[in-house]
Coordinates of C-alpha atoms in Angstrom, one line a residue:
M689 CA -5.2 33.6 -29.0
T690 CA -7.1 33.7 -25.8
S691 CA -8.2 30.8 -23.7
V692 CA -11.8 31.6 -24.7
T693 CA -10.9 30.8 -28.3
Y694 CA -9.3 27.6 -27.2
S695 CA -12.4 26.6 -25.4
K696 CA -14.6 27.1 -28.4
H697 CA -12.3 24.7 -30.3
L698 CA -12.4 22.2 -27.4
Y699 CA -16.2 22.1 -27.4
K700 CA -16.1 21.1 -31.0
N701 CA -13.7 18.2 -30.2
K702 CA -16.1 15.2 -29.8
P703 CA -13.6 12.8 -28.3
F704 CA -12.8 15.5 -25.6
L705 CA -16.5 16.0 -25.0
F706 CA -17.0 12.2 -24.5
L707 CA -14.0 12.1 -22.2
I708 CA -15.2 14.9 -19.9
A709 CA -18.7 13.6 -19.9
S710 CA -17.4 10.3 -18.6
Q711 CA -15.3 12.2 -16.1
I712 CA -18.4 14.2 -14.9
V713 CA -20.5 11.1 -14.0
S714 CA -17.6 9.2 -12.6
A715 CA -16.4 12.1 -10.4
I716 CA -19.9 12.6 -9.0
G717 CA -20.2 8.9 -8.3
N718 CA -16.9 8.8 -6.5
W719 CA -18.1 11.5 -4.0
L720 CA -21.4 9.7 -3.5
D721 CA -19.3 6.6 -2.7
L722 CA -16.8 8.4 -0.4
L723 CA -19.3 10.1 1.9
A724 CA -21.4 6.9 2.1
I725 CA -18.4 4.9 3.2
M726 CA -17.3 7.4 5.8
T727 CA -20.8 7.6 7.2
L728 CA -21.0 3.8 7.3
V729 CA -17.7 3.4 9.1
A730 CA -17.5 6.6 11.3
V731 CA -21.1 7.1 12.2
K732 CA -23.1 3.9 11.8
W733 CA -20.3 1.5 13.0
N734 CA -18.8 4.2 15.3
A735 CA -15.2 3.1 14.4
S736 CA -12.2 4.5 16.2
P737 CA -10.1 7.3 14.6
L738 CA -7.4 4.8 13.6
A739 CA -10.1 2.6 11.9
V740 CA -11.4 5.6 10.1
S741 CA -7.9 6.4 8.9
G742 CA -7.6 2.8 7.9
V743 CA -10.5 3.2 5.4
M744 CA -8.6 6.1 3.7
L745 CA -5.4 4.2 3.8
V746 CA -6.7 1.3 1.8
F747 CA -8.4 3.9 -0.5
V748 CA -5.0 5.6 -1.4
G749 CA -2.6 2.7 -0.7
P750 CA -2.8 1.1 -4.2
M751 CA -2.0 4.5 -5.8
V752 CA 1.3 4.5 -3.9
L753 CA 2.1 0.9 -4.8
F754 CA 0.9 0.9 -8.4
G755 CA 1.2 4.5 -9.4
P756 CA 4.5 4.2 -11.5
I757 CA 3.6 0.8 -12.8
S758 CA 0.1 1.9 -13.9
G759 CA 1.7 4.9 -15.6
V760 CA 4.0 2.6 -17.7
L761 CA 1.1 0.4 -18.6
S762 CA -1.0 3.4 -19.8
D763 CA 1.9 4.3 -22.1
R764 CA 2.0 0.8 -23.5
I765 CA -1.6 -0.4 -23.6
E766 CA -4.5 1.3 -25.3
R767 CA -5.7 3.9 -22.8
R768 CA -9.4 3.7 -23.6
F769 CA -9.4 0.0 -22.9
I770 CA -7.8 0.6 -19.5
M771 CA -10.4 3.2 -18.6
V772 CA -13.4 1.1 -19.6
L773 CA -12.0 -2.0 -17.8
S774 CA -11.4 0.1 -14.7
D775 CA -15.0 1.5 -14.7
L776 CA -16.6 -2.0 -15.1
V777 CA -14.5 -3.6 -12.3
C778 CA -15.2 -0.6 -10.0
L779 CA -18.9 -1.1 -10.7
V780 CA -18.8 -4.6 -9.3
L781 CA -16.6 -3.7 -6.3
V782 CA -18.9 -0.8 -5.3
L783 CA -21.9 -3.2 -5.2
G784 CA -19.7 -5.4 -3.0
V785 CA -19.2 -2.6 -0.5
A786 CA -22.9 -2.0 -0.4
F787 CA -23.5 -5.5 1.0
S788 CA -20.5 -5.5 3.4
T789 CA -21.2 -6.3 7.0
E790 CA -17.6 -6.2 8.4
L791 CA -14.9 -3.6 8.4
W792 CA -12.3 -6.0 6.9
Q793 CA -14.6 -6.6 3.9
V794 CA -14.8 -2.8 3.2
Y795 CA -11.0 -2.7 3.5
V796 CA -10.5 -5.4 0.9
L797 CA -13.0 -4.1 -1.6
L798 CA -11.8 -0.5 -1.3
F799 CA -8.2 -1.7 -1.9
L800 CA -9.2 -3.5 -5.1
K801 CA -11.3 -0.6 -6.3
S802 CA -8.4 1.8 -5.7
S803 CA -6.1 -0.4 -7.6
F804 CA -8.1 0.0 -10.7
V805 CA -8.6 3.7 -10.1
A806 CA -4.8 3.9 -10.0
L807 CA -4.8 2.5 -13.6
F808 CA -7.5 4.9 -14.7
I809 CA -5.9 8.2 -13.7
P810 CA -2.7 8.1 -15.8
A811 CA -4.6 6.6 -18.7
K812 CA -7.1 9.5 -18.6
N813 CA -4.3 12.1 -18.4
G814 CA -2.5 10.4 -21.4
K815 CA -5.7 10.2 -23.4
L816 CA -6.3 13.9 -22.8
K817 CA -2.9 14.7 -24.2
E818 CA -3.7 12.4 -27.2
I819 CA -7.0 14.2 -28.2
V820 CA -6.2 17.8 -27.3
E821 CA -3.9 20.2 -29.2
E822 CA -0.8 21.4 -27.5
D823 CA -2.0 25.1 -27.3
Q824 CA -5.3 23.9 -25.6
I825 CA -3.7 21.8 -22.9
Q826 CA -4.0 24.4 -20.1
T827 CA -7.6 25.1 -21.0
A828 CA -8.4 21.4 -21.2
M829 CA -6.7 20.7 -17.8
G830 CA -8.6 23.6 -16.3
I831 CA -11.9 22.3 -17.5
S832 CA -11.0 18.8 -16.2
A833 CA -10.1 20.3 -12.8
M834 CA -13.3 22.3 -12.8
I835 CA -15.3 19.1 -13.4
D836 CA -13.5 17.3 -10.6
N837 CA -14.1 20.2 -8.3
G838 CA -17.6 20.8 -9.5
A839 CA -18.3 17.2 -8.6
K840 CA -17.1 17.9 -5.1
I841 CA -20.0 20.4 -4.9
I842 CA -22.7 18.3 -6.3
G843 CA -21.5 14.9 -5.0
P844 CA -21.3 15.5 -1.3
V845 CA -24.6 17.5 -1.2
L846 CA -26.4 14.8 -3.2
S847 CA -24.8 12.0 -1.2
G848 CA -25.7 13.7 2.1
M849 CA -29.3 14.0 0.9
V850 CA -29.4 10.4 -0.3
V851 CA -27.8 9.0 2.9
A852 CA -29.9 11.1 5.2
T853 CA -33.3 10.4 3.5
L854 CA -33.0 7.1 1.7
G855 CA -30.1 5.2 3.4
I856 CA -26.5 4.4 2.8
Q857 CA -27.0 1.5 0.4
L858 CA -28.8 3.6 -2.2
A859 CA -25.8 5.9 -2.5
F860 CA -23.7 2.8 -3.4
Y861 CA -26.2 1.7 -6.0
I862 CA -26.2 5.2 -7.7
D863 CA -22.4 5.1 -7.6
A864 CA -22.4 1.8 -9.4
L865 CA -24.7 3.2 -12.1
T866 CA -22.3 6.1 -12.7
F867 CA -19.5 3.7 -13.4
A868 CA -21.7 1.9 -15.9
L869 CA -22.6 5.2 -17.6
S870 CA -18.9 6.4 -17.6
A871 CA -17.9 3.2 -19.4
L872 CA -20.5 3.7 -22.1
L873 CA -19.5 7.3 -22.7
L874 CA -15.8 6.2 -23.0
L875 CA -16.8 4.2 -26.1
G876 CA -17.2 7.6 -27.8
V877 CA -13.5 8.3 -27.2
P878 CA -11.5 6.9 -30.2
K879 CA -8.7 4.4 -29.8
Y880 CA -5.3 5.8 -30.6
D881 CA -2.8 3.4 -32.2
R882 CA 0.5 5.0 -31.3
N883 CA 2.3 2.1 -33.0
V884 CA 0.8 2.3 -36.5
V885 CA 3.8 1.3 -38.5
A886 CA 6.5 1.0 -35.8
K887 CA 7.4 -2.7 -35.7
E888 CA 9.9 -2.0 -33.0
T889 CA 7.2 -0.6 -30.7
E890 CA 5.1 -3.7 -31.3
Q891 CA 8.0 -5.8 -30.0
K892 CA 8.1 -3.6 -27.0
R893 CA 4.5 -4.3 -26.2
L894 CA 5.4 -8.0 -25.9
M895 CA 8.1 -7.0 -23.3
I896 CA 5.9 -4.8 -21.1
F897 CA 6.6 -6.3 -17.8
S898 CA 10.3 -6.8 -18.4
N899 CA 10.7 -3.2 -19.3
L900 CA 8.7 -1.7 -16.4
L901 CA 11.7 -0.7 -14.3
V902 CA 13.4 0.9 -17.3
E903 CA 10.2 2.8 -18.2
M904 CA 9.7 4.0 -14.7
K905 CA 13.3 5.2 -14.5
E906 CA 12.7 7.2 -17.7
G907 CA 9.8 9.0 -16.0
F908 CA 12.1 9.9 -13.0
T909 CA 14.8 11.0 -15.4
F910 CA 12.4 13.3 -17.2
L911 CA 11.2 14.9 -14.0
K912 CA 14.8 15.5 -12.8
G913 CA 15.4 17.4 -16.0
I914 CA 12.7 19.9 -15.1
P915 CA 13.6 21.3 -11.7
V916 CA 10.4 23.4 -11.2
I917 CA 8.2 20.3 -11.6
L918 CA 10.4 18.2 -9.3
V919 CA 10.6 20.8 -6.5
S920 CA 6.8 21.6 -6.8
L921 CA 6.1 17.8 -6.6
I922 CA 8.2 17.5 -3.4
I923 CA 6.4 20.5 -1.8
S924 CA 3.0 19.1 -3.0
T925 CA 3.8 15.8 -1.4
L926 CA 4.7 17.4 1.9
L927 CA 1.6 19.6 1.7
L928 CA -0.7 16.6 1.2
L929 CA 1.0 14.8 4.1
V930 CA 0.3 17.4 6.7
L931 CA -3.1 18.2 5.2
Q932 CA -4.3 14.6 5.6
I933 CA -3.4 14.6 9.3
A934 CA -6.6 16.6 9.8
D935 CA -8.6 15.7 6.7
T936 CA -9.0 12.0 7.6
Q937 CA -10.3 13.0 11.0
F938 CA -13.0 15.4 9.7
M939 CA -15.9 13.0 10.3
V940 CA -14.5 12.1 13.7
L941 CA -14.5 15.9 14.6
L942 CA -18.1 16.4 13.4
R943 CA -19.2 13.2 15.2
E944 CA -18.0 14.8 18.5
I945 CA -19.8 18.1 17.8
F946 CA -23.1 17.2 16.0
K947 CA -25.7 14.7 16.7
D948 CA -26.3 14.4 12.9
P949 CA -22.9 15.0 11.3
V950 CA -23.8 13.8 7.8
T951 CA -25.6 17.0 6.7
V952 CA -22.9 19.3 7.9
A953 CA -20.3 17.1 6.3
G954 CA -22.1 17.2 3.0
Y955 CA -22.4 21.0 3.1
S956 CA -18.7 21.5 4.2
M957 CA -17.4 19.1 1.5
A958 CA -19.6 20.8 -1.1
A959 CA -18.2 24.2 0.0
S960 CA -14.7 22.9 -0.3
G961 CA -15.5 21.6 -3.8
G962 CA -16.9 25.0 -4.6
G963 CA -13.7 26.7 -3.6
M964 CA -11.7 24.3 -5.7
F965 CA -14.1 24.9 -8.6
I966 CA -13.4 28.7 -8.4
A967 CA -9.7 28.1 -8.3
S968 CA -9.9 25.8 -11.4
A969 CA -12.0 28.4 -13.3
I970 CA -9.3 31.0 -12.5
F971 CA -6.4 28.9 -13.6
T972 CA -8.2 27.9 -16.8
K973 CA -7.8 31.5 -18.0
K974 CA -5.0 33.0 -15.9
Q975 CA -1.4 32.6 -17.0
I976 CA 0.7 31.0 -14.3
H977 CA 3.9 33.0 -13.8
S978 CA 5.1 31.3 -10.7
T979 CA 4.1 27.8 -9.5
L980 CA 5.9 28.3 -6.2
N981 CA 4.0 31.5 -5.5
C982 CA 0.7 29.7 -6.0
M983 CA 1.8 26.9 -3.7
F984 CA 2.8 29.4 -1.0
F985 CA -0.6 31.1 -0.9
G986 CA -2.4 27.8 -1.2
A987 CA -0.6 26.2 1.7
F988 CA -0.9 29.3 3.9
G989 CA -4.7 29.5 3.3
L990 CA -5.1 25.8 4.1
G991 CA -3.2 26.2 7.3
I992 CA -5.3 29.2 8.5
S993 CA -8.5 27.3 7.6
L994 CA -7.7 24.2 9.6
I995 CA -6.6 26.3 12.6
A996 CA -9.9 28.1 12.4
V997 CA -11.9 24.9 12.3
A998 CA -10.2 23.7 15.6
A999 CA -10.5 27.1 17.3
M1000 CA -14.3 27.3 16.6
S1001 CA -15.1 23.7 17.6
H1002 CA -16.3 24.7 21.1
L1003 CA -18.9 27.2 19.7
S1004 CA -22.6 26.5 19.2
T1005 CA -23.7 24.0 16.6
T1006 CA -26.0 26.5 15.0
F1007 CA -23.2 28.8 14.3
L1008 CA -20.8 26.0 13.1
T1009 CA -23.5 24.8 10.7
I1010 CA -23.0 28.1 8.8
A1011 CA -19.3 28.8 9.7
Y1012 CA -17.8 25.5 8.8
P1013 CA -18.9 25.5 5.1
M1014 CA -17.5 29.0 4.8
V1015 CA -14.2 28.0 6.2
F1016 CA -14.0 24.9 4.0
F1017 CA -14.8 27.1 1.0
L1018 CA -11.5 29.0 1.7
A1019 CA -9.7 25.7 2.3
G1020 CA -10.9 24.3 -1.0
F1021 CA -9.9 27.4 -2.9
S1022 CA -6.5 27.3 -1.2
F1023 CA -6.0 23.7 -2.0
G1024 CA -6.8 24.2 -5.7
S1025 CA -4.4 27.2 -5.8
A1026 CA -1.6 24.9 -4.5
I1027 CA -2.2 21.8 -6.6
I1028 CA -3.7 22.8 -10.0
P1029 CA -0.7 24.8 -11.3
L1030 CA 1.5 21.7 -10.8
N1031 CA -0.8 19.6 -12.9
I1032 CA -1.0 22.2 -15.7
L1033 CA 2.7 22.6 -15.7
A1034 CA 3.3 18.8 -15.9
Q1035 CA 0.8 18.4 -18.7
K1036 CA 2.2 21.2 -20.8
S1037 CA 5.8 20.0 -20.3
T1038 CA 5.4 16.2 -20.8
P1039 CA 5.4 14.5 -24.2
V1040 CA 2.4 12.4 -25.0
D1041 CA 4.3 9.1 -24.9
K1042 CA 5.6 9.9 -21.4
T1043 CA 2.5 11.3 -19.7
G1044 CA 1.5 7.9 -18.2
R1045 CA 4.9 7.4 -16.6
V1046 CA 5.2 11.0 -15.4
F1047 CA 1.7 11.3 -14.0
G1048 CA 2.0 7.8 -12.5
I1049 CA 5.1 9.0 -10.6
I1050 CA 3.4 12.3 -9.6
N1051 CA 0.3 10.4 -8.3
S1052 CA 2.4 7.9 -6.5
M1053 CA 4.5 10.5 -4.7
T1054 CA 1.6 12.7 -3.7
T1055 CA -0.4 9.7 -2.6
L1056 CA 2.5 8.5 -0.6
G1057 CA 2.4 11.8 1.3
T1058 CA -1.3 11.3 1.7
F1059 CA -0.8 7.8 3.0
I1060 CA 1.7 8.9 5.7
G1061 CA -0.5 11.8 6.7
M1062 CA -3.5 9.5 7.2
V1063 CA -1.5 7.2 9.5
L1064 CA -0.2 10.2 11.5
G1065 CA -3.7 11.7 11.7
G1066 CA -5.2 8.5 13.2
I1067 CA -2.3 8.2 15.8
L1068 CA -2.4 11.9 16.8
S1069 CA -6.2 11.8 17.2
E1070 CA -6.0 8.8 19.4
L1071 CA -3.3 10.3 21.6
F1072 CA -4.1 14.0 21.8
G1073 CA -7.7 14.3 20.5
V1074 CA -9.1 15.4 17.2
V1075 CA -9.0 19.2 17.9
M1076 CA -5.3 19.2 18.7
T1077 CA -4.8 17.1 15.5
F1078 CA -6.4 19.9 13.4
I1079 CA -4.2 22.5 15.1
V1080 CA -1.0 20.5 14.4
S1081 CA -2.0 20.0 10.8
G1082 CA -2.9 23.7 10.3
T1083 CA 0.3 24.9 11.9
S1084 CA 2.4 22.5 9.8
L1085 CA 0.8 23.8 6.6
V1086 CA 1.8 27.4 7.5
V1087 CA 5.3 26.1 8.0
V1088 CA 5.2 24.4 4.5
S1089 CA 4.1 27.7 3.0
L1090 CA 7.1 29.5 4.6
L1091 CA 9.4 26.7 3.4
T1092 CA 8.1 27.3 -0.2
I1093 CA 9.1 31.0 -0.1
I1094 CA 12.5 30.1 1.4
I1095 CA 13.2 27.6 -1.4
K1096 CA 12.2 30.2 -4.0
S1097 CA 14.4 32.9 -2.5
L1098 CA 17.4 30.6 -2.1
S1099 CA 17.2 29.2 -5.5
K1100 CA 20.2 30.1 -7.6
E1101 CA 19.5 27.8 -10.5
G1102 CA 16.5 29.7 -12.1
I1103 CA 14.0 27.2 -10.8
E1104 CA 11.1 29.6 -11.5
M1105 CA 12.0 30.0 -15.1
S1106 CA 10.3 28.0 -17.8
P1107 CA 10.9 24.3 -17.5
K1108 CA 14.3 23.3 -18.8
V1109 CA 15.0 19.9 -20.4
S1110 CA 18.5 18.5 -20.6
Q1111 CA 20.3 18.9 -24.0
Q1112 CA 20.6 15.1 -24.2
Y1113 CA 16.8 14.7 -23.8
K1114 CA 16.2 17.3 -26.6
E1115 CA 18.7 15.5 -28.9
N1116 CA 16.9 12.1 -28.2
R1117 CA 13.5 13.6 -28.9
K1118 CA 14.8 15.2 -32.1
H1119 CA 16.3 11.9 -33.2
E1120 CA 13.0 10.1 -32.6
I1121 CA 11.1 12.6 -34.7
L1122 CA 13.6 12.3 -37.6
R1123 CA 13.5 8.5 -37.6
A1124 CA 9.7 8.7 -37.8
A1125 CA 9.9 11.2 -40.6
E1126 CA 12.5 9.1 -42.5
T1127 CA 10.1 6.1 -42.3
V1128 CA 7.2 8.0 -43.6
F1129 CA 9.3 9.7 -46.4
C1130 CA 10.5 6.3 -47.5
Q1131 CA 6.9 4.9 -47.5
K1132 CA 4.9 7.8 -49.0
G1133 CA 7.5 10.0 -50.7
F1134 CA 8.4 13.6 -49.7
E1135 CA 5.7 15.6 -51.3
P1136 CA 2.7 13.5 -50.0
T1137 CA 4.0 13.4 -46.4
T1138 CA 2.4 15.8 -44.0
M1139 CA 3.3 16.9 -40.5
K1140 CA 0.3 15.0 -39.3
D1141 CA 1.8 11.7 -40.7
V1142 CA 5.0 12.3 -38.7
V1143 CA 3.2 13.3 -35.5
E1144 CA 1.1 10.1 -35.6
L1145 CA 4.0 7.8 -36.2
S1146 CA 6.3 9.5 -33.6
G1147 CA 3.6 9.1 -30.9
M1148 CA 4.2 12.6 -29.7
S1149 CA 1.8 15.5 -29.5
R1150 CA 1.5 18.0 -32.4
G1151 CA 3.0 20.8 -30.3
G1152 CA 5.8 18.5 -29.2
V1153 CA 6.9 17.8 -32.8
Y1154 CA 6.5 21.5 -33.8
Q1155 CA 8.7 22.4 -30.9
Y1156 CA 11.6 20.9 -32.9
F1157 CA 10.6 21.2 -36.6
S1158 CA 8.2 23.6 -38.3
S1159 CA 7.9 21.6 -41.6
T1160 CA 8.6 18.3 -43.4
E1161 CA 11.2 20.2 -45.5
E1162 CA 13.1 21.1 -42.3
M1163 CA 13.0 17.5 -41.3
L1164 CA 14.3 16.3 -44.6
K1165 CA 17.1 18.8 -44.5
S1166 CA 18.1 17.6 -41.0
I1167 CA 18.1 14.0 -42.2
L1168 CA 20.3 14.9 -45.2
A1169 CA 22.6 17.0 -42.9
E1170 CA 23.0 13.9 -40.7
R1171 CA 23.9 11.8 -43.7
D1172 CA 26.3 14.4 -45.0
E1173 CA 28.0 14.6 -41.6
Q1174 CA 28.3 10.8 -41.4
F1175 CA 29.8 10.7 -44.9
E1176 CA 32.3 13.4 -44.0
K1177 CA 33.3 11.7 -40.8
K1178 CA 33.7 8.4 -42.7
I1179 CA 36.0 10.1 -45.2
H1180 CA 38.0 11.8 -42.4
D1181 CA 38.4 8.5 -40.5
F1182 CA 39.7 6.9 -43.7
I1183 CA 42.1 9.7 -44.3
E1184 CA 43.4 9.4 -40.7
S1185 CA 43.8 5.6 -40.9
N1186 CA 46.5 3.6 -42.6
Q1187 CA 44.1 1.7 -44.9
P1188 CA 45.0 1.9 -48.6
V1189 CA 42.9 4.6 -50.3
W1190 CA 41.7 2.4 -53.1
E1191 CA 40.2 -0.1 -50.5
T1192 CA 38.4 2.9 -49.1
V1193 CA 37.1 4.0 -52.5
E1194 CA 35.8 0.5 -53.2
S1195 CA 34.0 0.3 -49.8
I1196 CA 32.2 3.6 -50.6
L1197 CA 31.1 2.4 -54.0
D1198 CA 29.9 -1.0 -52.6
A1199 CA 27.7 0.9 -50.1
Y1200 CA 25.6 2.1 -53.0
N1201 CA 24.1 -1.4 -53.3
K1202 CA 22.4 -1.1 -49.9
E1203 CA 18.6 -1.1 -50.1
T1204 CA 18.1 1.3 -47.2
F1205 CA 20.4 3.9 -48.9
H1206 CA 18.3 3.6 -52.1
K1207 CA 15.1 4.4 -50.3
I1208 CA 16.2 7.7 -48.8
S1209 CA 17.9 8.5 -52.0
A1210 CA 14.6 8.3 -53.8
V1211 CA 13.2 10.9 -51.4
T1212 CA 16.3 13.1 -52.0
Y1213 CA 15.9 12.9 -55.8
E1214 CA 12.2 13.7 -55.5
Y1215 CA 12.9 16.7 -53.4
F1216 CA 15.5 18.2 -55.7
V1217 CA 13.9 17.2 -59.0
T1218 CA 10.8 19.2 -58.0
G1219 CA 13.0 22.1 -57.1
W1220 CA 13.0 23.5 -60.6
R1221 CA 9.6 24.9 -60.0
S1222 CA 9.5 28.6 -59.2
E1223 CA 8.1 28.2 -55.7
G1224 CA 10.9 25.7 -55.0
M1225 CA 13.9 27.5 -56.5
E1226 CA 15.6 27.8 -53.1
R1227 CA 16.3 24.1 -53.3
I1228 CA 18.8 24.5 -56.1
P1229 CA 21.4 26.5 -54.1
Y1230 CA 21.0 23.9 -51.3
L1231 CA 21.6 21.1 -53.8
L1232 CA 24.8 22.8 -55.1
T1233 CA 26.0 23.3 -51.5
R1234 CA 25.6 19.6 -50.7
F1235 CA 27.2 18.7 -54.1
N1236 CA 30.3 20.8 -53.5
R1237 CA 30.7 19.6 -49.9
A1238 CA 30.6 15.9 -51.1
R1239 CA 33.1 16.6 -53.9
E1240 CA 35.5 18.4 -51.6
N1241 CA 35.5 15.4 -49.3
L1242 CA 36.2 13.0 -52.2
I1243 CA 39.0 15.2 -53.4
K1244 CA 40.6 15.1 -50.0
L1245 CA 40.5 11.3 -50.0
L1246 CA 42.0 11.1 -53.5
E1247 CA 44.7 13.6 -52.6
K1248 CA 45.9 11.3 -49.8
G1249 CA 46.3 8.5 -52.4
V1250 CA 48.4 10.9 -54.5
E1251 CA 50.5 12.0 -51.5
T1252 CA 51.3 8.4 -50.5
G1253 CA 52.2 7.4 -54.1
E1254 CA 49.2 5.1 -54.5
F1255 CA 47.7 7.1 -57.3
D1256 CA 49.2 8.9 -60.4
P1257 CA 46.0 10.4 -61.9
I1258 CA 45.9 11.4 -65.6
Q1259 CA 42.9 13.8 -65.0
P1260 CA 42.4 16.5 -62.5
L1261 CA 41.1 15.2 -59.1
H1262 CA 38.3 17.8 -59.3
T1263 CA 37.1 16.2 -62.6
I1264 CA 37.4 12.6 -61.2
A1265 CA 35.4 13.5 -58.0
T1266 CA 32.7 15.2 -60.0
F1267 CA 32.5 12.2 -62.3
I1268 CA 32.1 9.8 -59.4
I1269 CA 29.2 11.8 -57.9
N1270 CA 27.4 12.2 -61.3
V1271 CA 27.8 8.5 -62.3
T1272 CA 26.8 7.1 -58.9
D1273 CA 23.7 9.4 -58.8
G1274 CA 22.7 8.2 -62.2
I1275 CA 23.2 4.6 -61.3
L1276 CA 21.1 5.0 -58.1
L1277 CA 18.3 6.9 -59.9
Q1278 CA 18.1 4.2 -62.6
T1279 CA 18.1 1.5 -59.9
L1280 CA 15.3 3.2 -58.1
L1281 CA 13.2 3.4 -61.2
A1282 CA 13.9 0.0 -62.8
G1283 CA 15.3 -2.1 -60.0
N1284 CA 18.8 -3.7 -59.5
K1285 CA 18.4 -6.3 -62.2
E1286 CA 17.3 -4.0 -65.0
A1287 CA 19.7 -1.2 -64.0
D1288 CA 22.5 -3.8 -63.7
T1289 CA 23.6 -1.9 -60.6
E1290 CA 26.4 -4.2 -59.6
G1291 CA 27.8 -4.3 -63.1
Q1292 CA 27.7 -0.5 -63.4
I1293 CA 29.5 -0.1 -60.1
E1294 CA 32.2 -2.5 -61.4
A1295 CA 32.5 -0.5 -64.6
L1296 CA 33.0 2.7 -62.6
K1297 CA 35.8 0.9 -60.6
I1298 CA 37.5 -0.1 -63.9
Y1299 CA 37.4 3.6 -65.1
L1300 CA 38.8 4.8 -61.8
K1301 CA 41.6 2.2 -61.8
T1302 CA 42.6 3.5 -65.3
V1303 CA 42.3 7.2 -64.6
L1304 CA 44.0 7.0 -61.2
Q1305 CA 46.7 4.7 -62.5
I1306 CA 46.9 2.7 -59.2
N1307 CA 50.5 1.8 -58.4

């Protein structure tokens, strides 16, 4: 299928449409807010470069502090609730900024707002994974990135017009309205109960805060198992660090060049968003063969762009009014080329129940790089001037691009291959799926159970489950294989031990009274009884294979009793083992149909023991 086909399906997905509609208005509002704040602090209040950096520091600081924690919370608390709550609180805080009169007030309100944004981002990424099919994730992520970057075109231009003509406060009011509208649109996104029947998961919800460190460690462990994501994340963090050295000082640079920097800032930011929008559109359709190659070209383009901005700063303002937006278009395209492939790769590789933790860690690390870059930018600008700060940042980005190529060329571990997950992780995921399938089988029976039932109970994406199993029949066979292996191991351990064989036989028969064994046995009988139909005839050979395997194991156990002199059978061991299986199967089937009391399960097992004592002639 092509990505175009996927898009058509996505546009019929109403929850997805409500989610991206909310994202559209929220993203535009965020850019209205950002340019208004920077204009308020850098231009109207004429704050120092460090003070301007301080605004951005409190803007991103909570994402560093709360990124992993918010990721865990988004995996444990209903994600729509988190997003709606975040929008409503941000609405109030934006209005607070509109009425601020001191810089410290802006710092405090921005810090609180960013804290709730840090909750919103991993919840949105997780919700996207919930409502979009696995084969549409890349397209959905591309569309999401196009919306974010499209907002960077509309938002700055609109904000520049509003601030320049109607004043700074009106931009804040409009931003508050976008948060209200975003919250309303999110009501069209359905809740997703990932813990429909899983009582164990319900108990985990009551232990959210005590399990935070464990959950965060799981996210780090998952990333370590996919080298290409981990290395790309480290490079992205470094890229954002050196980029922010210059980025936070952009308004300071324009303030030194232009009498009215707001309009040029709006056009330049819009052009940057336009470049990122084009990059998003390309990666929506283009297959990504090498994440590191994309990061190399992106970092190199960013470096050249920032060096050009510094080199042209002494030219006429008329020329720069045209030239700067063009340069920032290249910078935006380069930035999108470097960052978007990592997000797509992480979304496609992460199971739905770990998206919050993984993206919380990704956001936390990249934001930490941003945080450090902002501090360095303010310090360098104070010490050496804003033009030199841009040159340092641009040169460092070129160095990062060269470092990316060196890492790729020196890699001997296949880091550019498809993401590899550890064998232990795969086994754990497979085990989780089988336990979910076993629960559904025991509740609904084999035939009525669908793959959708298992997907919903497992909490994984549809594609994540299909990665391990293609049908419910394959799942049941895996469950039965597990039980057969356990039985075989139990017999082997008994044979190797010094325990009397008769005690072993009694313990095996007594196990037939366990209720949990009865439930999965019902599913097994249902599966094989329906196997007589022509379309299910392949089940009969499978039944005979399991039957023969169980009988051979029982024969080995009985043979040990003969060898040790404990048994002196009056019938062939082959006949005795066959009789044990047939009788116990009949007892279990009757118990399942009529119950323990009517079937006299315990009495029937005792009758079988009497027969075996007689036929084996226990000495």
